[in-house]
Structure formats: C-alpha cells, structure tokens
C-alpha cells in the first residue's frame, strides 16, 4: 500500500524536523509491513508447525487461545513477529517524543493561549485522582500514559497521543484521526433519522479526535467530552478551539460524572471500554443509563466479544494484552456486554451490536490531502483481519436505547 | 535561574515481555531495527538534499568529495552519534529503568487479574 494518508496539521500538533518526520514515517511503514508482510505468515506457521508439534505431544489439536499461545510463543517466526510489532510501537512513540520534547515548553504555552480564546467550557478538577487502570501500566506502551504531567498544566502526553495515534492507525482514521467519531455519526444519521440530540457526551474522549464530528453533525447541540487524563482534556479543549469547533471538555471519570440525571440525549464512547476494568465497565454502563434522557441512545464503539471468533483469531487479538500494555483487552472481550446493558436498565429489545461503516471514504470525496478514491476504498473495503488496525468494513458498535417511559 | 528543561518520559510503565529465549536477542533485534530506521532516515535526507540542490542546479557529489570537516562539524557529528547510541540501547536501558522502579512481570500479571475482576 502506498503512503497516501497524511495527518492534517493544526496549531497544537507538534511539528517535526526532516529527520524526526522520517523516523516517524519509518515506524509507520514498519507497522504496515508487520501487518501486511509478517502477520499473514502466522496462520501457516501455526497450522504447519506449531499445531503439529502440539498434536504430537498431546494427541489432539490446541483447543483455545491459551493453548495456541503456549505453542506459538516458542516458535521463532512468531517471536520475530511479536518482537517487531513491539519494537515498532516503541520506535513510534520515541520518534514523536523527539518532536514533543523539542517543542516544549512552547507547546504548553500554545495550549493555554488557544484555550483562552474560546467560550467553550474547560473543567479541571484539582483534586481528581485518575483510576488505577490507566496508571498501573502505560496503556499501549505510551510513555507517561494519559494523565502524567511534567509540570503543572503540561500537555506533552496529549501532544504525543495526537501524533502517535495517527501513526498507530497508519492514517486510516483520517486527516484529523476522527474516523471512529465520524463513522458513529454516519450510523446515527442513517439508522436514527430524525434523532436530534440536544446534549451529547463523549466518554473517554482523550484529545477529542472523535468528539468534534458530533458538533459538526449537530451544530445546535451542547457537546461535552470527558476523560480521566487532565493533559488530554486540556489539549482537547485547546485543539477544538484551534480547529474552530465549540465543544466543552471536563476531567471526569465515566464511572461517576457530576452531570444531572437525564442530561444527555446521546452518549458515545470510542475505544474507551477496553481501557477500563472489570469493575469500572459495569459502572460506566449504569452511569450511561442514569445520564440519558428517556428515549436517549448510547453508542459504544469498541472491541467485539470473542465468542464468535475462532480460537486462532482470539489468540492474535489477545497479543495486545500480553505485549502492548493492554491489561483489559482480552478480559473485556469475554464480558457479556448485552447483559451488562440490560442489567443497567436498558430494555432487552433496545440493545444490540451493529457495524458503523468507516467514514474514511468521505475524506477522499472531500479531497483531503493524500486521499484518493482507490487508497481509501482499499482501506475501507478490507475483510476483517485480526491483528490489522481497524477492522475492514467498519467499527463495531454496541447500541442501547433508554426506555421512552420509565 | 532558568527553568529546568522539560524531559518527557521515554519508557512506558510495565514489564517489557521477552520474546526470544536467547539472552540478549531482544536487545539486539531492537538495535538492528533502530539501525535500519537511521539508515532509512539518512536515505530520505540524502534524497532530500539531492532534490533540493538539483532544483538549484548544483552538482553535490563533486563538492562532497572535496569537503574538509572543521572542529564544529566534528562536534556536531559526535553529538549525533551519541544520540544514536541512546536509541540503539533503548531496551537495555528500559530494563534498568524497570529495576530502578522495582517493576516486574508479577505486577503486570496482577494488574491483568485485578482489572478483569467484576
């Protein structure tokens, strides 16, 4: 695949020197190679070598993803694949930190200045303590995680995330990294015609990549993004101001927000739930029910459950748990999400999984830099392949509607 | 007194997995890929130089052959090489960082177990 997807520059995105940009491109290209050049080899390696070795020893085939991992981990091909995947991740973050570090402290000043230019609210709670599930490990190996600050008000980890998330997705999420938000917006437009939410909440918004499209789709709505990371919330507020979008941001935990009952007509989240915990996830689903107005919708775009996948596919997906500091990735896919929603009070007939088709094709239609019809179609029309970024076809969403009458 | 320079964290919190059974091979693979990265960066830069100068009608190959390095140039190159070594030994230094923070595989497994608890 050609290098066709370029990130849109905005005033807060760290600028790169020639060599920094080149290192970042290398990390991005390496990810592409791992997924296109090495990942497909895992299936024959498993079928022809690892599984046979297991059968010789045990007299039967490996039955679940745990047995597959046990037999794949000693295999040199798998070791090269997994090691290179991890190294690519490390090179990616480090290549962006070079740019962030060089631009400090100016980046912090710039964030403050942009935040001061907007009337949109920014609520930071000085006594807020981020939950352990985001601080115990630096999720997806991003040094510093979402919540650490080098100095009071520092946003360097957010700037790192903004650029790193683009490289991680190899640009598949669009020039503004907003494909998930835009795809859910498309879903709302197509599947819920006539639905006009007055107030919208995006939970776990990080730097607001997916939050802003909701304001574009519903310009009259009051839109809020919340996150447990102070730096990402501050950056999101400044970034939205720089992009001219009027969205409010607050540092809050989605398990327990301080909005009043029934305040929102639409609640969304994008790749949030798999970064929480077994205790937090049910609380978040209950909080969504509390916060929704009668007839309001919640849409969580995240990972589909393991139950319909082959053990080998599960094994590939679960690599994130073991090699990329994603402690909840596997366990989350084993949770009965439909039951979580009904236990929280959503009527059983209102809860379902669906697919929100990737909005990336529209980037090409709008003539965004580096987007051609062919390249975007190549990304959007892929078959689902475990281990590749972004499932082909679309994003998996869990949709639930609160009862119209209590 | 000037404000101390802000230094972002370079290592992610959490025990790094060991992929290879041969001691040192994980470190070596990281070094090799970093070297490949620098080679790629260099090729990009040479490509950029040639493209920029060609636009101005300059034959760089000839001038490069007759270039002599002064002290400032020698110092600049030394600094660049030291920075390369820091990237090259990323994994080795992460191990020291984990030990400095008393981090472990045991703690990583414990976090997975704890976060899964309903």
Coordinates of C-alpha atoms in Angstrom, one line a residue, chain B residues 9 15 21-22 27 44 47 61-62 68 71-72 80 89 110:
Chain B
X9 CA 9.3 10.1 29.9
X15 CA 7.4 -5.0 32.3
X21 CA 14.8 -17.4 24.5
X22 CA 18.3 -16.5 23.6
X27 CA 18.0 -6.2 22.8
X44 CA 15.5 10.2 3.0
X47 CA 17.3 12.1 -1.3
X61 CA 28.6 14.7 -5.5
X62 CA 31.7 16.6 -6.6
X68 CA 37.0 19.1 4.9
X71 CA 36.0 21.3 14.7
X72 CA 32.4 22.5 14.9
X80 CA 24.5 12.9 16.7
X89 CA 20.3 0.7 23.6
X110 CA -1.5 -8.9 38.9

